Short mmCIF file of C-alpha atoms and ligand atoms in Angstrom, two decimals:
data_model
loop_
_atom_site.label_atom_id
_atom_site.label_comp_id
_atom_site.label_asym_id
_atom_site.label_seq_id
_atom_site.Cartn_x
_atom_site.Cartn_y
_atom_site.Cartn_z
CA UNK A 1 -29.78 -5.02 -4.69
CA UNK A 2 -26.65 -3.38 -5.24
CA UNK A 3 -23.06 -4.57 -5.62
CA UNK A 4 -21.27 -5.64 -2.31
CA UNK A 5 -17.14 -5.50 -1.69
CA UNK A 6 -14.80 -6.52 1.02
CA UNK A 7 -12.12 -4.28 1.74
CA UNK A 8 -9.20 -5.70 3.77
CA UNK A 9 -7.07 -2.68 5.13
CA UNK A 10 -9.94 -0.56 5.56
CA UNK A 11 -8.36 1.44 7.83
CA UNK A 12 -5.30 1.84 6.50
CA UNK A 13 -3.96 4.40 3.73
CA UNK A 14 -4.88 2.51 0.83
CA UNK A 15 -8.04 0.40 2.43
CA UNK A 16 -9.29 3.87 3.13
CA UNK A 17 -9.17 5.49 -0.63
CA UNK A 18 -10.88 2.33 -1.53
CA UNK A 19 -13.76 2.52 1.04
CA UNK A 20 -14.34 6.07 -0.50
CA UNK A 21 -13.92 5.22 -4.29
CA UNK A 22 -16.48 2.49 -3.67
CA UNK A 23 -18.67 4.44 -1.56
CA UNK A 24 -18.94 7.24 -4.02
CA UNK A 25 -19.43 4.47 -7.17
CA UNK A 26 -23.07 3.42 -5.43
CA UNK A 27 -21.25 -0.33 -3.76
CA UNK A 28 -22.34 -1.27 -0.75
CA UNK A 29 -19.05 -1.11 1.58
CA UNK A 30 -17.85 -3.46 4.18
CA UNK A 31 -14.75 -2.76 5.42
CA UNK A 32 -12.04 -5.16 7.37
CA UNK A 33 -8.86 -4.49 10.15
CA UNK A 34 -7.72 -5.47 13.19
CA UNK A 35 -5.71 -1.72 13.25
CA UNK A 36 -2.38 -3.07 14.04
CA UNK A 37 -1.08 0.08 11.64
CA UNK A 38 -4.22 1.53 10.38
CA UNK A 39 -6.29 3.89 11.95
CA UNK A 40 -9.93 4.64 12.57
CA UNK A 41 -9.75 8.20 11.57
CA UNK A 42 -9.15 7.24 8.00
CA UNK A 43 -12.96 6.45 7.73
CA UNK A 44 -14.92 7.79 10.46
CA UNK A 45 -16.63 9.94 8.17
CA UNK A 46 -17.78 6.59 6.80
CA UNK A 47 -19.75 5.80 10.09
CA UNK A 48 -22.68 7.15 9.54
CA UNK A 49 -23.69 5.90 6.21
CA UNK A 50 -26.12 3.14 5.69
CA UNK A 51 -23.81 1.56 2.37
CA UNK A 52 -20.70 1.80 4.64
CA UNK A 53 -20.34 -1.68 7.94
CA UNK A 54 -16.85 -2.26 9.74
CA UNK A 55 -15.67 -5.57 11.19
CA UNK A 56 -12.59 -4.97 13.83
CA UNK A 57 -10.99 -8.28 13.06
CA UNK A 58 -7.60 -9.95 12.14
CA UNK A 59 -7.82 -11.51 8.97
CA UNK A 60 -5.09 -14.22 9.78
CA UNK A 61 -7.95 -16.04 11.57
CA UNK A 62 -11.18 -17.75 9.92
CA UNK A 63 -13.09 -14.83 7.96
CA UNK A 64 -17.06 -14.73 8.23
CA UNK A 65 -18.82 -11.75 6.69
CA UNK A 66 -22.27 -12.96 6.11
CA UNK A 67 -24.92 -12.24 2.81
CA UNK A 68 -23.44 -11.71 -0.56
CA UNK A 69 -19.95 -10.38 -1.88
CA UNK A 70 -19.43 -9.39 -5.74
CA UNK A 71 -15.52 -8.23 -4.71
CA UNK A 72 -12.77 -8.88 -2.46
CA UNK A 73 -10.07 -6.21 -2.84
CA UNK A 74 -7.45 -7.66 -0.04
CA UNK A 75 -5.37 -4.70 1.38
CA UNK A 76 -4.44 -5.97 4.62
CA UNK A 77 -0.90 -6.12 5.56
CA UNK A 78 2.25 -3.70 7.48
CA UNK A 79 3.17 -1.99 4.59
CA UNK A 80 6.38 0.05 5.88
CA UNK A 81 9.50 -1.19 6.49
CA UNK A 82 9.34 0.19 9.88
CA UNK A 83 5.93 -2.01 10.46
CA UNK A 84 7.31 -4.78 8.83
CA UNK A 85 10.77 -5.33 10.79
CA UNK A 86 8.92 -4.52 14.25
CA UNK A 87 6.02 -7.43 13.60
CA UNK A 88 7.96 -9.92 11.09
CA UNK A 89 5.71 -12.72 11.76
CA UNK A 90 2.29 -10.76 11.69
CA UNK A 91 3.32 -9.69 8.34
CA UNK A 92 4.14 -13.14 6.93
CA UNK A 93 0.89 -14.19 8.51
CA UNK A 94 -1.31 -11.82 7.00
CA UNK A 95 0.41 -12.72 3.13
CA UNK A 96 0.02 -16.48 4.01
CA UNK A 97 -2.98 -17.15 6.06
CA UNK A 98 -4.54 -13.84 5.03
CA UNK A 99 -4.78 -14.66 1.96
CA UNK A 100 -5.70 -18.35 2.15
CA UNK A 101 -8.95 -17.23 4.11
CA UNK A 102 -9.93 -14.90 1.33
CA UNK A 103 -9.83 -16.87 -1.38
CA UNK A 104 -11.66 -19.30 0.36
CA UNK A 105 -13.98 -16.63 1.02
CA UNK A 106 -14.54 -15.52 -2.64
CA UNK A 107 -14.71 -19.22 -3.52
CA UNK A 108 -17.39 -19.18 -1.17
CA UNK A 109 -19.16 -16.11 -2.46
CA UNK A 110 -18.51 -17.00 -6.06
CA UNK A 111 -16.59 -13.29 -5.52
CA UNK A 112 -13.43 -11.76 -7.70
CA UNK A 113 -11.00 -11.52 -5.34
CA UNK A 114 -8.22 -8.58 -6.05
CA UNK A 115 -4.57 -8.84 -4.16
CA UNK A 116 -2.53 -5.47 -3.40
CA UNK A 117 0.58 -6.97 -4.20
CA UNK A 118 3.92 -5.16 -4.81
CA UNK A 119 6.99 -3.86 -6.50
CA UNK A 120 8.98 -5.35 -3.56
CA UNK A 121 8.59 -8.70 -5.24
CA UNK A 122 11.33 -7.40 -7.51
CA UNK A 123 13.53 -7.46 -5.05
CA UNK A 124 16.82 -5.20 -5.93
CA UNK A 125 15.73 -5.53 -9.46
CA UNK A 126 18.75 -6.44 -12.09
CA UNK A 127 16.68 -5.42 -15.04
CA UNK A 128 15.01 -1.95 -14.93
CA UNK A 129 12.63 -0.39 -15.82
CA UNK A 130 10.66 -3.62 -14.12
CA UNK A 131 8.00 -5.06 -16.16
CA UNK A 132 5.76 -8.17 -15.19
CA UNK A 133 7.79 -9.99 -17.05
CA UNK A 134 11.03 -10.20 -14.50
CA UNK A 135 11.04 -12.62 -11.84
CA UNK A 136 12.63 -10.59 -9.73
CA UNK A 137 16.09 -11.03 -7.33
CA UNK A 138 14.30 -11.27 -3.57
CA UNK A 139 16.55 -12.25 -0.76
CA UNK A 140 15.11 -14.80 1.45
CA UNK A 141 16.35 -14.43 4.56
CA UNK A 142 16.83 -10.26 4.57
CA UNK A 143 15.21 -8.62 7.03
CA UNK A 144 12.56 -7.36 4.38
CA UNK A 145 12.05 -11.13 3.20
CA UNK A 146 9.19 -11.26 5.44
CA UNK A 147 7.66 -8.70 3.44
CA UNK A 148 8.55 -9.85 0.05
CA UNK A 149 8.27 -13.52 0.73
CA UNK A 150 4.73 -12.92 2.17
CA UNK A 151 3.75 -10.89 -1.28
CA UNK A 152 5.03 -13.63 -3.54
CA UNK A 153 3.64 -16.53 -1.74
CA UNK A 154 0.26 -14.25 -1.66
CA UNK A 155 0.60 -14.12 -5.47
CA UNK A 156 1.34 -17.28 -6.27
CA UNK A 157 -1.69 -18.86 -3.99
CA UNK A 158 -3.73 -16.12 -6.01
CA UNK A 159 -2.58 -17.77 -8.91
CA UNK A 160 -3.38 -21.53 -7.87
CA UNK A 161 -7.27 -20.40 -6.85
CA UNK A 162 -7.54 -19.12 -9.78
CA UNK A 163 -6.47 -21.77 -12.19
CA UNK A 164 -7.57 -24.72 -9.95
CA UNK A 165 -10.91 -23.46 -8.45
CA UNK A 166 -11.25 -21.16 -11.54
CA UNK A 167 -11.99 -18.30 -9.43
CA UNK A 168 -11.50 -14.79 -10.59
CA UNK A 169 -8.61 -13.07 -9.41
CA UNK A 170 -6.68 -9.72 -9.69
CA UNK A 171 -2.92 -9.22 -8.84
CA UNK A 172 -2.11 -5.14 -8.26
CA UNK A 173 1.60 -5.04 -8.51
CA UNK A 174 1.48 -1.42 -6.46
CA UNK A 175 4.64 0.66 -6.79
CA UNK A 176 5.27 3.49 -3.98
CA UNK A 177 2.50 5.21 -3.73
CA UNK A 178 2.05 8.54 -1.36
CA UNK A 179 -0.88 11.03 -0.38
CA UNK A 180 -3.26 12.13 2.56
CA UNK A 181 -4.03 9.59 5.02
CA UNK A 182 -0.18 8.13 4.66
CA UNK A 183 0.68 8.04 8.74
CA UNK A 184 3.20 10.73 9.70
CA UNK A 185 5.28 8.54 11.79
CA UNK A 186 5.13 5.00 9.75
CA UNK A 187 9.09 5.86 8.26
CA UNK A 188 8.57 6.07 4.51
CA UNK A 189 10.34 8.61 2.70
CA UNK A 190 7.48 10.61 1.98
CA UNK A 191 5.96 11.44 5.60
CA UNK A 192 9.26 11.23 6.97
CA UNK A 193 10.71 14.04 4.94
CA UNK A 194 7.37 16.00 5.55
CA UNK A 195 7.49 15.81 9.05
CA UNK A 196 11.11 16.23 9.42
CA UNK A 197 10.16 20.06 7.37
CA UNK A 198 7.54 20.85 9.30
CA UNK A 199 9.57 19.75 12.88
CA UNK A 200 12.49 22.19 11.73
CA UNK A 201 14.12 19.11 11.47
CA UNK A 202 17.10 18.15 8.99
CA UNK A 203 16.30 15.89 6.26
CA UNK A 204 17.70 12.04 6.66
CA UNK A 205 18.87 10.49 3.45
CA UNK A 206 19.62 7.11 4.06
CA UNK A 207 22.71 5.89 1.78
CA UNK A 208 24.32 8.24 -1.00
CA UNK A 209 21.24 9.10 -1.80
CA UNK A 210 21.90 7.78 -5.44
CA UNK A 211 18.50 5.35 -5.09
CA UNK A 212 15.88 5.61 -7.01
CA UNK A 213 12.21 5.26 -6.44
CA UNK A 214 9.04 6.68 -8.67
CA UNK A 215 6.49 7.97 -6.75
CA UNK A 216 2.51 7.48 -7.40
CA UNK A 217 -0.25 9.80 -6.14
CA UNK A 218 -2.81 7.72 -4.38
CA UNK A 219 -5.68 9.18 -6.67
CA UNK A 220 -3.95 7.64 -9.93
CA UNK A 221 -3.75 4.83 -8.04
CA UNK A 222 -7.23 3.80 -6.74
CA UNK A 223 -8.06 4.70 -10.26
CA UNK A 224 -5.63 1.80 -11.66
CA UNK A 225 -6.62 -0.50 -9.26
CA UNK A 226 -10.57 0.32 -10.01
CA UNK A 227 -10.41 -0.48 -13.46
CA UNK A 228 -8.07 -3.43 -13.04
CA UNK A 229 -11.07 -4.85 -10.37
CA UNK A 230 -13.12 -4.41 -13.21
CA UNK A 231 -11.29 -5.24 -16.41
CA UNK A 232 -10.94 -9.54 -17.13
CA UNK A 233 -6.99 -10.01 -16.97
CA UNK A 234 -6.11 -12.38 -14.48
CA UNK A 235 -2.35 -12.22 -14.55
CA UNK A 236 -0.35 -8.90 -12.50
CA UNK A 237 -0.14 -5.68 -13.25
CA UNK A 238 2.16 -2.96 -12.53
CA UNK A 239 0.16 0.36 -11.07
CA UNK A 240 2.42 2.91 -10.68
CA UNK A 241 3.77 6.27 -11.89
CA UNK A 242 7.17 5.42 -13.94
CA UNK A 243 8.75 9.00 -13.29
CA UNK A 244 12.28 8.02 -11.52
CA UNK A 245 13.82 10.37 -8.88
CA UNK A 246 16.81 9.81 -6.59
CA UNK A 247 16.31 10.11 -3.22
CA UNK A 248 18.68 12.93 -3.12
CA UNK A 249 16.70 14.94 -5.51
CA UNK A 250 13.56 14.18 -4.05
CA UNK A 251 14.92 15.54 -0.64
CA UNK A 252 15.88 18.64 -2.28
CA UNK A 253 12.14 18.99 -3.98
CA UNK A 254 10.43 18.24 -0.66
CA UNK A 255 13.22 21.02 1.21
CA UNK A 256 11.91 23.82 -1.86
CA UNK A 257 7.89 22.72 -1.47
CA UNK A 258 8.36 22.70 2.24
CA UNK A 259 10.02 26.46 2.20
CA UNK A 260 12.49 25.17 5.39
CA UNK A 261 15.76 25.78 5.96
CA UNK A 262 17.23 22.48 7.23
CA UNK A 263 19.61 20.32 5.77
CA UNK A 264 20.23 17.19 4.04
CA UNK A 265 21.96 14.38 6.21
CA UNK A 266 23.25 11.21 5.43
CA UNK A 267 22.07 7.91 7.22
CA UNK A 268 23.29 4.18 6.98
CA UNK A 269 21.39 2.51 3.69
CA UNK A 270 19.10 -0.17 5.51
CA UNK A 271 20.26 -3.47 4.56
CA UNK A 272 18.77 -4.85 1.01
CA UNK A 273 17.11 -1.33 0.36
CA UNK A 274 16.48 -1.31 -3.36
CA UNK A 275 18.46 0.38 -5.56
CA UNK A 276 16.47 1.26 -8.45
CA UNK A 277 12.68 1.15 -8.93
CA UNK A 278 10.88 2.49 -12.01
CA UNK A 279 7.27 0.54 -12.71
CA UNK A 280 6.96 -0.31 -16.55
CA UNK A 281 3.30 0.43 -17.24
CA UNK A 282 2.99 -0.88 -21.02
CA UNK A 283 0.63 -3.29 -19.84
CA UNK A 284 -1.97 -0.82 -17.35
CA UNK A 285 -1.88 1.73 -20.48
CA UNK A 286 -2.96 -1.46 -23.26
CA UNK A 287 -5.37 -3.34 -20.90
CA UNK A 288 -6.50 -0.88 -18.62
CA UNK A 289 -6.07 2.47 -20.82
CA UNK A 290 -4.94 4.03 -17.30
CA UNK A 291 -1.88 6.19 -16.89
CA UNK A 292 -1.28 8.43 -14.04
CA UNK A 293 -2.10 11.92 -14.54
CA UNK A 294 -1.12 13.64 -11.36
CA UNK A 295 2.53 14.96 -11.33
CA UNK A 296 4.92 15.14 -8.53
CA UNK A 297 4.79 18.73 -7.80
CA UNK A 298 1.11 18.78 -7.82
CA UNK A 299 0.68 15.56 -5.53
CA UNK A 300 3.27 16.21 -3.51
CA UNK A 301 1.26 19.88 -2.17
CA UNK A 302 -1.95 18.28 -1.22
CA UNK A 303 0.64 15.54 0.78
CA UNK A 304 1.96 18.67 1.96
CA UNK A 305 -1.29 20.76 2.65
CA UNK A 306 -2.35 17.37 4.16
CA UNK A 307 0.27 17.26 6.91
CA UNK A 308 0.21 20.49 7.62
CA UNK A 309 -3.17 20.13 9.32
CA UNK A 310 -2.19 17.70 12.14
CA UNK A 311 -1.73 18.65 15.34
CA UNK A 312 1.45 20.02 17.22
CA UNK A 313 1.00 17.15 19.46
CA UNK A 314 0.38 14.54 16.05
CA UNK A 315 3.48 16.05 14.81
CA UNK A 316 5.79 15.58 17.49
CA UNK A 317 4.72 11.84 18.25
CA UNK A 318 7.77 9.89 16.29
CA UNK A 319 5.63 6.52 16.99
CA UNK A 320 2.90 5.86 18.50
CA UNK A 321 1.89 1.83 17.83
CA UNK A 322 2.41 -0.23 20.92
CA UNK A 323 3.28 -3.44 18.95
CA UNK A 324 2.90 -5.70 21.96
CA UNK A 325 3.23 -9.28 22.99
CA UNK A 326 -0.20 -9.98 21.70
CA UNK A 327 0.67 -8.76 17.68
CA UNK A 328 3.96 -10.21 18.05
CA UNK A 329 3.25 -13.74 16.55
P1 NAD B 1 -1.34 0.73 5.85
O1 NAD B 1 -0.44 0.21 6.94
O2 NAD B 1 -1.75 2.15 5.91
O3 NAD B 1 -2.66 -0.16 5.78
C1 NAD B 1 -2.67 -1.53 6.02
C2 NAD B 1 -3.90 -1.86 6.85
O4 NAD B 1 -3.98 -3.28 7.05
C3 NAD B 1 -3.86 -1.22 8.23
O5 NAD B 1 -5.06 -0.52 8.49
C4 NAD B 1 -3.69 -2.41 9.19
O6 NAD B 1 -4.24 -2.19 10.47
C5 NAD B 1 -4.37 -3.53 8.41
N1 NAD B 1 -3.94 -4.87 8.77
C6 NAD B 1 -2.66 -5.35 8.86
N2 NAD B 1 -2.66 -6.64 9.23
C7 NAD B 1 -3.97 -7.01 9.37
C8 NAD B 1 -4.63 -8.23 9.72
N3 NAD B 1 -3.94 -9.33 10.02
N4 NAD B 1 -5.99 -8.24 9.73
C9 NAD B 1 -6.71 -7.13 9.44
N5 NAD B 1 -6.14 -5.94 9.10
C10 NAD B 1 -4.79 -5.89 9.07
O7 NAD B 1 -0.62 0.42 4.46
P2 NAD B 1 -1.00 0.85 2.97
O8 NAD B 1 0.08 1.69 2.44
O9 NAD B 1 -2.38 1.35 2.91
O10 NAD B 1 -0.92 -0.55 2.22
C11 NAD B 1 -2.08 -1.30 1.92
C12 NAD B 1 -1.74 -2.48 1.03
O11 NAD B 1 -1.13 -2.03 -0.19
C13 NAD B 1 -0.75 -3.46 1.67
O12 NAD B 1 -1.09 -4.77 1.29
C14 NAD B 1 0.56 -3.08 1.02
O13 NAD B 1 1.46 -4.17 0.97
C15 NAD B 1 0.12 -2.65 -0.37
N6 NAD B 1 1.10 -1.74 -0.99
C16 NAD B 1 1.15 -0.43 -0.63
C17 NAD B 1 2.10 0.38 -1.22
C18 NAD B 1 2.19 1.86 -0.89
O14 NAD B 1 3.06 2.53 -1.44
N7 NAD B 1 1.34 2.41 -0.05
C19 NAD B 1 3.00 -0.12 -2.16
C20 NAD B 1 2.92 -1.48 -2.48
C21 NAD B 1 1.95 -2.28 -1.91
N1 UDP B 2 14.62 6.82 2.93
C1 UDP B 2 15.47 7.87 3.28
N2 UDP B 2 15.20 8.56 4.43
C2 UDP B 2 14.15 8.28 5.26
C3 UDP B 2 13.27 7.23 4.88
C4 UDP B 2 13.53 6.52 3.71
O1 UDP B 2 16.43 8.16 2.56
O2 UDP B 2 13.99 8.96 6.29
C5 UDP B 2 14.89 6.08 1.69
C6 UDP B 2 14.90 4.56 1.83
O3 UDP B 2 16.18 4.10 2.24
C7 UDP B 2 14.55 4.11 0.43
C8 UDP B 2 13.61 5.21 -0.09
O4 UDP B 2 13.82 6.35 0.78
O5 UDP B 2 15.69 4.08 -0.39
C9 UDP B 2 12.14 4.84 -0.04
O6 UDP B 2 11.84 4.34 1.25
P1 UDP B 2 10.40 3.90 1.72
O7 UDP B 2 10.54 3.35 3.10
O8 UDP B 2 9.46 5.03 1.52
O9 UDP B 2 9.93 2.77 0.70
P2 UDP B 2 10.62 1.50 0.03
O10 UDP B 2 12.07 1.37 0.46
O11 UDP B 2 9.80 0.35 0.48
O12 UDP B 2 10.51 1.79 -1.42
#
């Protein structure tokens, strides 16, 4: 029989690479969401094969999948800041009690459990570039705290399976990563910028525009996170692709790739937004002999290509989740 893996966030951006990189690998697929931000388009080419099972439910509750699991690769969780101010408490929820029903489902299974974790527990780093090493500077109470609270307590419970149960974990410390399948509408920099091109729309920079961030094509990505699954380090690792742009810049690169003729404008800086972000990926190139290979200019046109198929109606919807009462706690 072959190899079987959970994948939390199935239909989600992420979640859905996964489903695919597993897929095509031989594994036996089951994939998890309640689709509070993902979508079942991501993977209804999926459907029809045998390998490939879905379970619609919210992984904050008690998680049953029944048989045998070899891997656990838990992407669930709002991953924009958009998603994450509009359902706080969902997003605390699924770091906290997510998480806590995982591990106790790979302790279960006898599984190796891998957690999509995040630059954001950085903070608004003070040393730079970031390497696993720093601890970070995280506010609390921020309106992104629920976000990077919910990552940190997620790692740290990671960390406490794994050296009281012994069970064998992963820790991805992801760093923005962009590509097909990234929701027009969800408010990060990348589809916002692309839609805002293709709308005839001018460009918003939030701030001065002087931020940094270093952008990761989702291919490199699933690849790090693939061979992290399967190497034997148990303590995080940064996946990400260290070349640094300002926001600025970037909004120039996306106005020359995009061929429009808007403008830049500038936009209040959203309270705590990080300053400076650049992944140090010593430790992926030693352990994992992964570096990303896909440049900006080259990921950036299949993004492009990408949203240029969606509909007139797609690209004129600015948001389309009904986040109601229900989601709210
Ligand atoms: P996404 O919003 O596209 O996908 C998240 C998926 O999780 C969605 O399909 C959503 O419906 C599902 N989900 C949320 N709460 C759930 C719950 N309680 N039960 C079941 N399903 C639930 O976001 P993404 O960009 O694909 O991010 C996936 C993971 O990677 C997240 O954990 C995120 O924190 C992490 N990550 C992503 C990035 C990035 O740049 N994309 C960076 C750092 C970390
Ligand atoms: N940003 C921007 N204009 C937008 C959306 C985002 O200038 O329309 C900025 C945002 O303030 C941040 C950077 O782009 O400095 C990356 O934002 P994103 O939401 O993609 O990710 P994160 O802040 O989590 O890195």
């Amino acid at each position: 029989m072959g190899k079987r893996v959970l994948i939390t966030g199935a239909a989600g951006f992420l979640g859905s690479h996964l489903c695919d990189r597993f897929i095509k690998e031989g594994y036996e697929v089951i994939g998890m969401d309640n689709l509070i931000t993902g979508d079942l388009k991501n993977i209804e080419h999926l459907f029809r094969l045998e390998r490939f099972d879905f379970y619609h439910h919210d992984v904050t509750r008690f998680v049953h999948v029944p048989g045998k699991l070899d891997y656990i690769l838990h992407f669930a969780s709002p991953a924009s800041p958009i998603d994450y101010l509009k359902i706080p408490i969902q997003t605390l929820k699924v770091g906290a009690l997510g998480v806590h029903n995982l591990l106790g489902l790979a302790k279960e299974k006898g599984a190796r459990i891998l957690i999509a974790s995040t630059s954001e527990v950085y903070g608004d780093p003070l040393v730079h570039p970031q390497s696993e090493s720093y601890f970070g500077n995280v506010n609390t109470i921020s309106p992104r705290g629920v976000y990077d609270e919910a990552k940190r307590f997620q790692e740290s419970m990671t960390m406490a399976y794994h050296r009281f149960h012994g069970l064998e974990t992963r820790i991805a410390r992801i760093f923005n990563t962009y590509g097909p399948r990234m929701r027009l509408n969800d408010g990060r920099v990348i589809p916002a910028f692309m839609g805002q091109a293709l709308r005839g729309e001018n460009l918003t920079v939030f701030g001065d525009g002087t931020q940094t961030r270093s952008f990761c094509y989702v291919d490199d990505q699933i690849e790090g996170i693939y061979r992290l699954l399967l190497s034997d380090y148990s303590l995080p690792v940064n996946i990400g692709n260290p070349e640094e742009i300002t926001i600025k810049e970037f909004a120039e690169e996306i106005l020359g790739l995009t061929g429009a003729e808007q403008k830049i404008v500038y936009k209040p800086l959203p309270e705590d937004d990080p300053l400076q972000r650049q992944p140090d990926i010593t430790k992926a190139r030693e352990i994992l002999g992964w570096e990303p290979r896909v440049g900006r200019a080259e990921g950036m046109r299949k993004t492009f290509d990408y949203f240029k198929t969606l509909s007139e109606e797609e690209l004129k919807k600015k948001e389309h989740r009904d986040f109601s009462t229900r989601n709210r706690r």
